[in-house]
Amino acid sequence: MLDDFANQFLPSTVGGLVNGSIYALIALGYTMVYGVLRLINFAHSEIFMIGTFASLTVLLAIAPSAPFTGIALVGVLVLLIVVSAVVSGASAVVLEAVAYRPLRKRGATRLAALISAIGASLFLQELFALVVIDWLIDKPGRNQASAPRFVARDTVFEVGNVAVRLDQVIVVVAAVVVMVALDRLVNKTRIGRGIRATAQDPEAAVLMGVSIDNIVRVTFMLGGAMAGVAGALYVMEIENTGYMIGFVLGIKAFTAAVLGGIGNLRGALMGGVVLGLIENWGAIFLGSQWKDVIAFTVLVVVLMFRPTGILGESLQKARA
Amino acid sequence: MSGARLGRVLALAAASSLALAACAGGGGDSGGGDAATVKIGFMGDLTGENSAIVIPPYNGAKMAIDEYNATNPKVKIDLIKYDSQGKSDQATSLITKAIGSDKIVALIGPAFSGESKAIGGTLEESKIPNISPSATNSGLASNGWKYWHRVVANDNDQGPDVADFLVKAKAPKKAFVLSDDQEYSVGLAEAVAKKFTEKGVQVETDKFSKDASDYSSTVTKVKSANPDVIFFGGYYAQGGRLLKQLRDNDVKTLFASGDGSLDAQLVSGAGEQAAEGAVIACPCNIPSAEATGESKKFFDNYKKSAGSDPAIYSTEGYDAATAFIKAVQDGKTTSEDINNFLTSVSFTGISKPIKFKANGEPENNSIFVYQVKGGVLKLLGPSADAKLEG
C-alpha cells in the first residue's frame, strides 16, 4: 500500500494539477455570478460545453495532419483559446439576457432563477444533441466527438519517476496566466471596481453611478470566457467532447467553487486545484471508482469546519 | 411524430376492418381480436453515446421483418422502435408505453444489460416474450424469467474465453483488469479477472465512473503495476478515451476488450495509432465481403437495405426477429403463444443455430476474436484457434 503510494504519488499529482486547473477555470464563472447576483448559474456547465465545440470546430477546419511545433503551435493555441472564449462569453451574455434578466426585472425569487438555470441547462444540452452538433461537425449529436491531435505528447521535463508532458504544461500555464489576468482585471480596473461594488451592495453601487445591467452582463461575459478557455484546453488535453460533457465537470467545478469559498476568485482557483489533487491522491488508496465520493466527502468535512469554504471571504472583500 | 402514429393507427384500423369484412362471409367468429398485423417492439440505445452497437441489430431486425412483410403474409408484422438511449430510467417509461398503449406482443431487446435488468420484471409480469440481440451480462439468465431470451453468449462464456486466449497468446505474468461502473462492464471484467486468477496470472484491478473523461489516476495505477496485458470491460466510448490516455502516457501493453468495444469508434476515439493491435472479443461473427453462402447473401442484402456493411450484432438482430417471424408464420399471434413457440424453436440462423435453453440462454455460445489492423477491425477467428498478428 505504502509502496503504491510512493510509486503513484508524483504521477497522480501531475494529473491532479491538470484536472484541477480545468476545474478552477470553470469554477470562476460560478463564483463570479454568485458573487454579484447570489445566483447559482447551473447552465454554466453548458457554456463550457459550447466552448469545447467552438474549439473542436476550428480544429476540424484546420485539420492538422501532424502536431504543430514552435510559432504555429502557439498561434493555433491562442486562436482556439480566443475563439472559445469569445463564443462562450457571448453565449453567457445571451443566456443572461434570455434566462435571467426578465426574471430579475420582475423581481422574481432566487428560486425561480434557479429553476430557470436548470431549464436553460437542459435546453442547451438537447439543442446541441439534436441540432447544433450535427450542423457543426456533421456527426450524430449524442455520439462522442473526437478532436485531432495538434499538441505532441512530448516529455518536457522529468520529476522523480514522472515524465511531465507538453500538453500538461500548456494546460497549467495557460490556466494560471488567464486567472492572473482576471484577478488583475477585477482588482485593478474601473470595471472591476464596479463588479466588486455591485457584489458588496447593489443599491449603494447604483447610487454611486454603477450600471447594474452592464456589470451583470460583464460578469457573465468574463465567467463565460473563462469557461471557454477551459473548453479549449480540455479539447487539447482530452481530445474528445460531447453534449453531456459539462454535466460532471460542471458539478466538480461548482464543488471547487464552494470548497474554496463561493464568491471568491482566489478561492475558486484554490478549490479547483485542491479538488483535483485530492481526487487523484485518494484514488491511489481506494481505486478510481471512489474519486467522486472522496471529492464530496472532503467538501462536507471542509464545510463542517469552515461553512464559507477554505478562503471564506467573498468577492467584494477580495481587494487585498 | 404523433401524426405519423395516428396514421399508423388508422391504417391498422382500416386493415383490420378489411380483414373482418373478408372473414365475415365465412361466418367469422373471432371478432375484433383477430388483427391482420401484430406489433413487435425494438428497444435499445438508438441515438445515445453507444448507439453504434444497437443500430446494426436494429437494421438487421428491420431487414428480416421487411423481407417477411414483402412476402404478403396473412399476418403482417409492424416493427416499432423504442429509443432508450441505453438508460434504465428511459427504458422503464418506454416499456410502459409499449405494453400499455402500443400493445406490442413481443420485444426485440433491450439491447444492453443494465436496461434489461431494469425492465425484465415488467416484461415478465406483462408476459411479453423478449429476445435481446446483444445483452451479455451473465446474471440476466438467473432471474427465473420465463419470457426473457437472448441470442448471444453471455459474459461468463466471453470473459473466460478471452482470458484463455490472452494467456495462450501472451503468457502474461501480470494482468490489469479495468472497467467502468456499468452493469455489463463490471460483470465482464470480473469474469475475465476470475479466469486469469485461475490460470495463475496475477491480477490488479481498477474501476472508474462511466461519465469520467480523465483517467489519469487509472493510467497511473496501470503504469506503476507494469502489467503484461490490459483488459477493459466496457463500451467503445469509454474504451477509446481510456486507450488514448494509456498510450499517451507511454503504456504500450497489449489492450484487450469485449463486445461492447467492437466498433470503429473505438479506433476513431483512441486514434488510429493508439488503437493499433488492440484485441477485441465478441460472441458474434460479423459477415464480411469475403463471406460465402448465407452470410454472403446477408452481407449483400444488409448493405442494400441499411446502406452500410454489417456491423456488430446485425446478424443477431436478424435472427432474433426471425424467431418471432417463425412464430407468427406458425399462426402464433398472442404473447403467450409466441413465448411457448420459442421454447421449441430451432433453426439455422445467420449468426448461429438458434435454439433456446429453458432459462432463455442460447444453446450455441462460441466466442470470436478481432484485432485492430491498420485502423480496421479484423476477424482473427474463433477464440479457441485464433492467432494474434504482430
XYZ file of C-alpha atoms in Angstrom:
710
model
C 0.000 0.000 0.000
C 2.735 2.428 1.015
C 4.729 1.183 -1.926
C 1.793 2.001 -4.235
C 1.636 5.441 -2.755
C 5.334 6.082 -3.290
C 5.105 4.945 -6.917
C 1.907 6.740 -7.780
C 2.187 9.937 -5.769
C 4.034 12.084 -8.305
C 2.146 10.987 -11.429
C -1.132 11.458 -9.549
C -0.049 14.928 -8.523
C 0.635 15.918 -12.126
C -2.733 14.525 -13.256
C -4.449 16.243 -10.341
C -2.928 19.615 -11.153
C -4.028 19.394 -14.781
C -7.595 18.450 -13.831
C -7.610 20.999 -11.055
C -6.663 23.800 -13.451
C -9.650 22.996 -15.633
C -11.985 22.765 -12.617
C -10.657 26.131 -11.409
C -11.266 27.878 -14.732
C -14.859 26.673 -14.831
C -15.330 27.420 -11.120
C -14.512 31.098 -11.761
C -17.752 31.512 -13.700
C -19.867 30.039 -10.890
C -18.122 32.134 -8.302
C -18.317 35.478 -10.139
C -22.003 35.159 -10.944
C -22.743 34.075 -7.403
C -20.697 36.961 -6.010
C -22.646 39.533 -7.995
C -26.158 38.085 -8.197
C -26.275 35.453 -5.420
C -27.365 33.078 -8.193
C -26.032 29.587 -8.938
C -25.851 29.608 -12.707
C -26.426 25.919 -13.373
C -26.309 26.466 -17.117
C -22.642 27.444 -16.782
C -21.627 23.824 -17.491
C -23.253 24.173 -20.918
C -21.304 27.386 -21.546
C -18.211 25.230 -21.062
C -19.627 22.609 -23.433
C -20.218 25.307 -26.057
C -16.567 26.349 -25.607
C -15.342 22.807 -26.325
C -17.379 22.697 -29.517
C -16.092 26.095 -30.639
C -12.529 24.802 -30.357
C -13.387 21.477 -31.917
C -14.986 23.120 -34.925
C -11.988 25.375 -35.514
C -9.626 22.451 -35.051
C -11.538 20.302 -37.544
C -11.403 23.181 -40.024
C -7.627 23.451 -39.592
C -7.373 19.640 -39.798
C -3.783 19.265 -38.576
C -2.092 16.272 -40.196
C 0.683 16.271 -37.606
C 1.180 18.016 -34.257
C 2.361 21.632 -34.595
C 5.585 22.989 -33.174
C 7.023 26.419 -32.393
C 5.194 29.501 -33.624
C 2.477 27.507 -35.392
C 1.633 25.739 -32.138
C 1.412 28.980 -30.171
C -0.665 30.548 -32.940
C -3.188 27.713 -33.105
C -3.390 27.535 -29.341
C -4.060 31.255 -28.964
C -6.588 31.101 -31.811
C -8.515 28.267 -30.132
C -8.474 29.953 -26.740
C -9.647 33.277 -28.173
C -12.380 31.745 -30.330
C -13.697 29.602 -27.476
C -13.538 32.492 -25.005
C -15.443 34.782 -27.385
C -18.083 32.194 -28.270
C -18.588 31.108 -24.656
C -18.559 34.687 -23.372
C -21.166 35.716 -25.951
C -23.296 32.651 -25.157
C -23.194 33.528 -21.468
C -24.361 37.077 -22.218
C -27.238 35.760 -24.330
C -28.085 33.239 -21.619
C -28.271 36.027 -19.057
C -30.461 38.179 -21.284
C -32.862 35.337 -22.052
C -32.985 33.238 -18.893
C -32.220 35.586 -16.003
C -32.720 39.245 -16.864
C -36.509 39.052 -17.431
C -36.860 37.338 -14.049
C -34.622 39.860 -12.334
C -36.531 42.792 -13.812
C -39.775 41.459 -12.426
C -38.260 40.833 -9.030
C -38.718 37.049 -9.156
C -37.404 34.975 -6.262
C -33.949 33.406 -6.389
C -35.613 30.034 -6.517
C -37.312 30.977 -9.794
C -33.939 31.969 -11.251
C -32.501 28.645 -10.132
C -35.234 26.712 -11.916
C -34.694 28.877 -14.963
C -30.988 27.961 -14.789
C -31.711 24.239 -14.723
C -34.157 24.644 -17.585
C -31.608 26.567 -19.646
C -29.034 23.861 -18.951
C -31.292 21.066 -20.227
C -32.406 23.178 -23.169
C -28.828 23.821 -24.296
C -27.835 20.160 -23.912
C -30.706 18.938 -26.034
C -30.311 21.754 -28.534
C -26.748 20.617 -29.128
C -27.614 16.912 -29.134
C -30.469 17.298 -31.594
C -29.405 20.138 -33.867
C -26.175 22.021 -33.335
C -23.592 19.232 -33.217
C -24.929 17.661 -36.375
C -24.841 21.060 -38.048
C -21.358 21.996 -36.812
C -19.385 18.821 -37.357
C -21.787 16.587 -39.262
C -21.878 13.808 -36.657
C -24.812 12.319 -34.710
C -25.372 14.629 -31.742
C -25.287 12.057 -28.969
C -22.078 10.356 -30.021
C -18.779 11.487 -28.637
C -16.802 13.739 -30.972
C -13.051 13.267 -31.282
C -10.625 16.096 -31.928
C -7.459 15.700 -33.988
C -4.141 15.952 -32.170
C -2.277 19.246 -32.535
C -0.021 19.192 -29.475
C 2.557 16.409 -29.382
C 2.661 14.274 -26.245
C 6.382 15.001 -25.791
C 8.074 14.923 -22.434
C 9.185 18.397 -21.378
C 10.909 17.508 -18.129
C 11.019 14.733 -15.572
C 10.429 14.918 -11.839
C 11.375 11.752 -9.999
C 9.596 8.888 -11.759
C 7.178 11.013 -13.729
C 7.545 12.495 -17.195
C 5.653 15.774 -17.486
C 4.254 16.231 -20.988
C 3.984 19.348 -23.126
C 0.180 19.318 -23.187
C 0.031 19.122 -19.391
C 2.395 22.075 -19.038
C 0.293 24.080 -21.502
C -2.932 23.465 -19.553
C -1.466 24.552 -16.233
C 0.478 27.550 -17.587
C -2.414 28.819 -19.721
C -4.836 28.460 -16.824
C -2.569 30.351 -14.450
C -1.942 33.172 -16.956
C -5.655 33.621 -17.647
C -6.545 33.536 -13.965
C -3.888 36.116 -13.035
C -5.221 38.354 -15.798
C -8.768 38.017 -14.457
C -7.636 38.714 -10.900
C -5.892 41.874 -12.128
C -8.964 42.939 -14.036
C -11.268 42.572 -11.066
C -8.910 44.163 -8.567
C -7.245 46.912 -10.541
C -9.569 48.272 -13.220
C -12.584 50.533 -13.204
C -14.900 47.826 -14.441
C -13.513 45.506 -11.765
C -14.308 48.096 -9.122
C -17.859 48.190 -10.454
C -18.112 44.410 -10.130
C -16.834 44.487 -6.578
C -19.111 47.371 -5.643
C -22.156 45.573 -7.036
C -21.215 42.421 -5.162
C -20.877 44.358 -1.921
C -24.062 46.402 -2.054
C -26.063 46.665 -5.286
C -28.188 49.592 -4.129
C -25.290 51.696 -2.968
C -23.491 50.859 -6.213
C -26.411 52.215 -8.239
C -26.387 55.390 -6.160
C -22.693 55.763 -6.933
C -23.438 55.659 -10.649
C -22.691 51.986 -11.447
C -24.913 50.496 -14.148
C -26.027 47.186 -12.670
C -27.186 45.766 -16.002
C -23.805 46.443 -17.541
C -21.962 44.956 -14.598
C -24.085 41.803 -14.671
C -23.505 41.490 -18.402
C -19.756 41.897 -17.990
C -19.722 39.388 -15.146
C -21.463 36.761 -17.255
C -19.172 37.546 -20.164
C -15.998 37.153 -18.112
C -17.201 33.976 -16.416
C -18.259 32.568 -19.790
C -14.910 33.466 -21.335
C -13.109 31.580 -18.563
C -15.270 28.536 -19.272
C -14.394 28.974 -22.954
C -10.671 28.913 -22.151
C -11.285 25.780 -20.103
C -13.124 24.294 -23.099
C -10.215 24.988 -25.460
C -7.709 23.462 -23.033
C -9.982 20.475 -22.467
C -10.241 19.776 -26.196
C -6.454 19.976 -26.479
C -5.852 17.687 -23.495
C -8.649 15.084 -23.684
C -9.264 15.428 -27.475
C -12.859 14.488 -27.016
C -16.169 16.112 -26.222
C -19.922 15.555 -26.331
C -23.210 17.236 -25.493
C -23.156 15.971 -21.891
C -19.528 16.873 -21.244
C -20.452 19.783 -18.978
C -22.500 17.708 -16.576
C -19.827 16.044 -14.463
C -17.226 18.774 -14.944
C -19.798 21.406 -14.030
C -20.651 19.658 -10.770
C -16.959 19.281 -9.962
C -16.255 22.922 -10.732
C -19.224 24.054 -8.652
C -17.868 21.907 -5.822
C -14.467 23.536 -6.261
C -16.069 26.972 -6.060
C -17.894 26.093 -2.832
C -14.802 24.396 -1.433
C -12.660 27.478 -1.962
C -15.378 29.857 -0.785
C -18.054 30.757 -3.314
C -17.938 34.345 -4.482
C -14.178 34.418 -4.070
C -11.937 34.373 -7.165
C -8.803 33.071 -5.489
C -10.960 30.595 -3.624
C -12.118 29.123 -6.955
C -8.511 28.640 -8.023
C -7.590 27.055 -4.740
C -10.732 24.908 -4.594
C -10.136 23.611 -8.127
C -6.548 22.595 -7.518
C -7.273 21.082 -4.096
C -10.178 19.080 -5.521
C -8.133 17.794 -8.465
C -5.267 16.733 -6.222
C -7.385 15.099 -3.516
C -9.376 13.097 -6.067
C -6.254 11.673 -7.602
C -4.460 11.044 -4.320
C -7.499 9.345 -2.831
C -7.779 7.129 -5.908
C -4.330 5.687 -5.137
C -5.639 4.048 -1.963
C -9.260 3.366 -2.760
C -9.390 2.962 -6.550
C -10.591 5.386 -9.196
C -14.261 4.490 -8.700
C -14.111 6.320 -5.347
C -12.958 9.608 -6.879
C -16.338 11.332 -6.688
C -17.036 10.023 -3.192
C -13.690 11.333 -1.991
C -14.314 14.725 -3.555
C -17.674 15.185 -1.877
C -16.531 13.790 1.464
C -13.802 16.414 1.526
C -16.363 19.069 0.651
C -18.649 18.049 3.512
C -15.784 17.895 6.001
C -14.454 21.315 4.997
C -17.908 22.875 5.177
C -18.424 21.397 8.638
C -15.473 23.352 9.974
C -15.478 26.297 7.593
C -19.042 26.831 6.352
C -17.923 29.533 3.922
C -15.181 27.434 2.292
C -11.418 27.403 2.649
C -10.760 31.079 1.925
C -14.210 32.027 3.019
C -14.327 35.668 2.025
C -16.454 36.906 -0.812
C -15.833 38.850 -3.997
C -16.315 42.293 -2.507
C -13.572 41.809 0.076
C -11.006 40.445 -2.329
C -9.389 43.802 -2.734
C -6.189 42.896 -0.935
C -44.393 12.005 -34.511
C -47.927 11.797 -33.180
C -49.270 12.491 -36.649
C -47.352 9.534 -38.027
C -48.578 7.358 -35.224
C -52.149 8.406 -35.812
C -51.709 7.493 -39.449
C -50.432 4.104 -38.467
C -53.365 3.518 -36.150
C -55.802 4.497 -38.907
C -54.056 2.173 -41.340
C -54.274 -0.587 -38.795
C -57.957 0.091 -38.220
C -58.578 0.038 -41.963
C -56.619 -3.187 -42.338
C -58.466 -4.938 -39.552
C -61.880 -3.846 -40.803
C -60.940 -5.233 -44.225
C -59.900 -8.464 -42.581
C -63.169 -8.563 -40.709
C -65.123 -7.971 -43.865
C -63.170 -10.731 -45.562
C -63.925 -13.302 -42.947
C -67.499 -12.132 -42.410
C -68.598 -14.276 -45.378
C -67.093 -17.356 -43.776
C -69.023 -16.697 -40.585
C -66.005 -15.274 -38.755
C -66.272 -15.934 -35.063
C -63.106 -14.422 -33.693
C -64.417 -10.850 -33.732
C -62.183 -7.775 -33.450
C -59.318 -9.603 -31.727
C -58.104 -11.132 -34.958
C -55.865 -8.318 -36.224
C -54.038 -8.665 -39.501
C -50.981 -7.019 -38.012
C -49.033 -7.770 -34.890
C -46.719 -5.246 -33.301
C -43.224 -6.103 -32.212
C -41.038 -3.591 -30.422
C -37.313 -2.974 -30.693
C -35.702 -1.316 -27.701
C -32.177 -0.041 -27.278
C -29.765 2.853 -27.481
C -30.595 4.152 -30.975
C -29.264 7.701 -30.648
C -27.142 7.685 -27.479
C -23.447 7.529 -26.805
C -23.083 3.814 -27.538
C -25.713 3.554 -30.280
C -23.235 2.090 -32.780
C -23.724 -1.277 -31.049
C -27.502 -1.076 -31.324
C -28.188 0.405 -34.747
C -26.794 -2.676 -36.591
C -29.085 -5.165 -34.755
C -31.996 -2.777 -35.361
C -31.163 -2.706 -39.065
C -30.898 -6.497 -39.042
C -34.276 -6.893 -37.340
C -35.898 -4.383 -39.657
C -34.479 -6.168 -42.681
C -35.876 -9.534 -41.524
C -39.304 -8.043 -40.928
C -39.337 -6.115 -44.213
C -38.417 -9.306 -46.062
C -41.232 -11.128 -44.281
C -43.837 -8.424 -44.929
C -42.809 -8.338 -48.607
C -43.986 -11.959 -48.972
C -47.564 -10.730 -48.356
C -48.247 -12.965 -45.374
C -51.646 -13.378 -43.739
C -50.463 -11.557 -40.648
C -48.027 -8.738 -41.154
C -45.564 -7.520 -38.524
C -45.216 -3.891 -37.544
C -41.806 -3.086 -36.000
C -41.924 -0.202 -33.545
C -38.685 1.257 -32.266
C -38.140 2.496 -28.727
C -35.032 4.611 -28.194
C -33.982 4.083 -24.582
C -30.567 5.671 -25.154
C -29.284 2.765 -23.081
C -30.705 4.329 -19.918
C -32.656 2.217 -17.467
C -34.996 5.043 -16.488
C -35.955 5.743 -20.088
C -36.415 2.035 -20.756
C -38.786 1.803 -17.798
C -41.104 4.516 -19.051
C -40.905 3.372 -22.685
C -41.891 -0.190 -21.856
C -44.977 1.031 -20.015
C -45.999 2.863 -23.161
C -45.095 -0.094 -25.393
C -47.221 -2.528 -23.427
C -49.964 -0.183 -22.299
C -50.789 1.929 -25.323
C -48.933 0.375 -28.274
C -49.852 -3.174 -27.223
C -46.777 -4.901 -28.576
C -46.922 -8.695 -28.454
C -43.167 -9.247 -28.310
C -39.961 -7.265 -27.905
C -36.559 -7.453 -29.547
C -34.186 -6.145 -26.903
C -33.471 -4.404 -24.651
C -30.050 -4.095 -26.196
C -27.962 -3.513 -23.074
C -27.679 -5.435 -19.832
C -28.488 -2.583 -17.445
C -31.802 -1.775 -19.091
C -32.577 -5.486 -19.473
C -32.233 -5.887 -15.734
C -34.363 -2.803 -15.120
C -37.370 -3.844 -17.196
C -37.062 -7.657 -17.158
C -39.521 -7.826 -14.255
C -42.094 -5.692 -16.065
C -41.829 -7.827 -19.205
C -42.257 -10.939 -17.074
C -45.364 -9.634 -15.295
C -46.904 -8.464 -18.548
C -45.951 -11.785 -20.181
C -44.209 -10.186 -23.160
C -41.690 -12.550 -24.785
C -38.398 -10.735 -25.415
C -35.191 -11.667 -27.207
C -32.124 -9.498 -26.716
C -29.689 -9.450 -29.617
C -26.853 -8.044 -27.507
C -27.262 -8.025 -23.707
C -24.454 -10.244 -22.430
C -24.464 -9.866 -18.628
C -24.476 -13.404 -17.201
C -26.720 -12.570 -14.241
C -29.706 -11.898 -16.513
C -30.346 -15.617 -17.021
C -30.586 -16.368 -13.301
C -33.688 -14.288 -12.568
C -36.012 -17.179 -13.380
C -37.618 -15.108 -16.132
C -39.748 -17.241 -18.468
C -40.264 -14.615 -21.173
C -36.682 -13.452 -21.442
C -34.293 -14.811 -24.134
C -31.118 -13.795 -25.878
C -29.212 -14.900 -28.973
C -25.680 -14.074 -27.751
C -23.361 -15.950 -25.437
C -23.054 -14.313 -22.026
C -20.069 -12.737 -20.282
C -19.372 -15.946 -18.375
C -18.585 -17.513 -21.762
C -16.958 -14.440 -23.259
C -14.845 -13.493 -20.212
C -13.117 -16.836 -19.614
C -12.679 -17.464 -23.350
C -10.930 -14.150 -23.929
C -8.797 -14.653 -20.797
C -7.795 -18.109 -22.054
C -6.987 -16.648 -25.430
C -4.797 -13.922 -23.920
C -2.985 -16.402 -21.661
C -2.265 -18.593 -24.674
C -1.166 -15.698 -26.880
C 0.893 -13.678 -24.417
C 1.697 -15.954 -21.443
C 1.264 -12.950 -19.102
C 2.541 -12.947 -15.523
C 0.504 -9.951 -14.521
C -2.769 -8.622 -15.927
C -4.558 -5.345 -15.220
C -8.348 -5.606 -15.458
C -10.246 -2.315 -15.825
C -13.887 -1.403 -16.175
C -16.299 1.451 -15.765
C -19.207 1.127 -13.332
C -21.945 -0.153 -15.677
C -23.757 -3.477 -15.280
C -22.200 -5.056 -18.345
C -18.704 -3.667 -17.802
C -18.313 -4.868 -14.222
C -19.673 -8.350 -14.978
C -17.367 -8.910 -17.925
C -14.316 -7.567 -16.092
C -14.995 -9.848 -13.116
C -15.370 -12.899 -15.356
C -12.047 -12.132 -17.041
C -10.254 -11.454 -13.746
C -11.532 -14.725 -12.267
C -10.221 -16.774 -15.183
C -6.839 -15.014 -15.102
C -6.504 -15.819 -11.390
C -7.383 -19.473 -12.048
C -4.652 -19.598 -14.662
C -2.123 -18.301 -12.148
C -1.904 -14.799 -13.614
C -1.526 -12.065 -11.023
C -4.425 -9.603 -11.379
C -4.740 -5.964 -10.390
C -7.943 -4.014 -10.949
C -9.344 -0.509 -11.101
C -12.741 0.964 -11.943
C -13.944 4.406 -12.921
C -17.223 6.217 -13.356
C -18.770 5.905 -16.823
C -19.059 9.693 -17.027
C -15.409 10.340 -16.205
C -13.361 11.707 -19.075
C -9.992 11.997 -17.393
C -8.466 8.661 -16.458
C -5.154 9.935 -15.095
C -5.427 8.090 -11.781
C -6.261 4.835 -13.570
C -3.408 5.302 -16.021
C -1.038 5.982 -13.123
C -2.043 2.729 -11.463
C -1.587 0.723 -14.655
C 1.767 2.305 -15.299
C 3.073 1.609 -11.833
C 1.866 -2.023 -11.989
C 3.551 -2.577 -15.361
C 1.297 -5.466 -16.486
C 1.809 -7.788 -19.464
C -1.749 -7.405 -20.661
C -4.618 -4.977 -20.032
C -8.278 -5.959 -20.253
C -11.036 -3.359 -20.298
C -14.669 -4.320 -19.687
C -16.936 -1.648 -21.148
C -18.233 0.143 -24.212
C -16.242 1.771 -27.008
C -16.959 5.387 -25.995
C -15.119 4.943 -22.713
C -12.705 2.365 -24.164
C -11.468 4.745 -26.858
C -10.751 7.544 -24.407
C -9.035 5.162 -21.995
C -6.878 3.590 -24.683
C -5.789 7.020 -25.928
C -4.767 8.163 -22.465
C -2.901 4.924 -21.774
C -0.895 5.222 -24.995
C -0.260 8.944 -24.410
C 1.354 8.023 -21.117
C 3.622 5.550 -22.819
C 1.798 2.407 -21.705
C 2.421 0.095 -24.669
C 0.935 -3.070 -23.162
C -1.477 -5.174 -25.263
C -5.009 -3.786 -24.791
C -7.918 -6.193 -24.938
C -11.650 -5.654 -24.560
C -15.035 -7.277 -25.124
C -18.009 -6.949 -27.459
C -19.047 -3.524 -26.114
C -15.883 -2.077 -27.625
C -16.218 -3.779 -31.003
C -16.876 -0.736 -33.144
C -14.908 1.503 -35.472
C -15.428 4.322 -32.990
C -13.015 2.612 -30.624
C -10.389 3.331 -33.264
C -11.556 6.869 -34.011
C -11.904 7.649 -30.295
C -8.429 6.426 -29.410
C -6.739 7.499 -32.620
C -5.587 5.032 -35.263
C -2.066 4.794 -33.934
C -3.112 4.204 -30.330
C -5.693 1.605 -31.290
C -3.381 -0.463 -33.495
C -3.068 -4.042 -32.263
C -5.929 -3.848 -29.755
C -7.683 -7.201 -29.319
C -11.470 -7.400 -29.018
C -13.530 -10.481 -28.265
C -17.166 -10.877 -29.228
C -19.788 -13.620 -29.188
C -20.519 -12.543 -32.753
C -19.237 -13.398 -36.188
C -19.732 -10.377 -38.418
C -20.182 -11.265 -42.103
C -17.559 -9.590 -44.291
C -17.335 -9.003 -48.022
C -15.347 -12.255 -48.330
C -18.097 -14.328 -46.699
C -19.752 -17.194 -48.575
C -23.200 -18.796 -48.722
C -25.926 -17.445 -46.436
C -23.518 -14.975 -44.815
C -22.647 -13.509 -48.194
C -26.319 -13.184 -49.065
C -26.881 -11.452 -45.729
C -23.924 -9.123 -46.365
C -25.304 -8.044 -49.754
C -28.903 -7.623 -48.594
C -27.879 -5.748 -45.459
C -25.715 -3.412 -47.457
C -28.634 -2.727 -49.740
C -31.217 -2.138 -47.002
C -29.086 -0.410 -44.344
C -26.645 1.389 -46.631
C -23.576 0.171 -44.735
C -21.595 -3.009 -44.114
C -22.967 -5.353 -41.454
C -21.520 -4.495 -38.048
C -21.725 -5.907 -34.559
C -24.898 -7.905 -33.793
C -26.589 -7.154 -37.119
C -26.986 -10.909 -37.684
C -28.181 -11.398 -34.100
C -30.848 -8.722 -34.628
C -31.896 -10.507 -37.822
C -32.063 -13.875 -36.062
C -34.000 -12.533 -33.080
C -36.574 -11.070 -35.477
C -36.625 -14.317 -37.446
C -37.506 -16.308 -34.311
C -40.576 -14.097 -33.842
C -41.405 -14.238 -37.551
C -41.389 -18.038 -37.431
C -43.818 -17.893 -34.520
C -46.166 -15.588 -36.423
C -45.894 -17.754 -39.534
C -46.958 -20.663 -37.365
C -50.129 -18.762 -36.504
C -48.963 -17.629 -33.061
C -50.067 -14.039 -32.640
C -50.554 -13.676 -28.898
C -47.722 -13.109 -26.469
C -48.407 -16.367 -24.658
C -48.411 -18.465 -27.850
C -45.262 -16.804 -29.142
C -43.459 -17.469 -25.884
C -44.469 -21.138 -25.946
C -43.300 -21.355 -29.530
C -39.858 -20.006 -28.527
C -39.280 -22.913 -26.129
C -39.131 -25.302 -29.063
C -37.916 -23.035 -31.879
C -34.868 -24.370 -33.685
C -33.477 -23.086 -36.948
C -30.199 -22.222 -38.614
C -29.785 -18.521 -38.096
C -27.290 -16.327 -39.911
C -25.285 -15.759 -36.730
C -25.534 -19.277 -35.290
C -28.004 -22.156 -34.872
C -30.860 -20.615 -32.876
C -32.248 -22.732 -30.053
C -33.001 -21.605 -26.505
C -32.286 -23.325 -23.206
C -35.015 -23.357 -20.556
C -33.541 -20.240 -18.907
C -33.571 -18.273 -22.160
C -29.863 -18.621 -22.978
C -28.830 -19.678 -26.498
C -27.526 -23.244 -26.921
C -24.627 -22.001 -29.015
C -22.004 -19.918 -27.238
C -18.946 -19.509 -29.471
C -16.675 -16.506 -28.993
C -14.697 -14.832 -31.766
C -11.589 -12.659 -31.587
C -10.922 -9.491 -33.597
C -7.835 -7.277 -33.783
C -7.338 -3.692 -34.956
C -5.091 -3.777 -38.023
C -4.346 -0.617 -39.966
C -7.288 1.121 -38.318
C -9.902 -1.552 -39.098
C -11.298 -4.432 -37.058
C -10.144 -7.711 -38.492
C -11.575 -11.124 -37.569
C -8.838 -13.473 -36.319
C -11.185 -16.428 -35.842
C -12.921 -18.408 -33.073
C -11.221 -17.778 -29.717
C -10.055 -21.402 -29.454
C -7.814 -21.250 -32.503
C -7.270 -17.575 -33.354
C -3.683 -16.332 -33.605
C -2.531 -12.829 -32.753
C -0.856 -10.905 -35.543
C 2.133 -8.738 -34.781
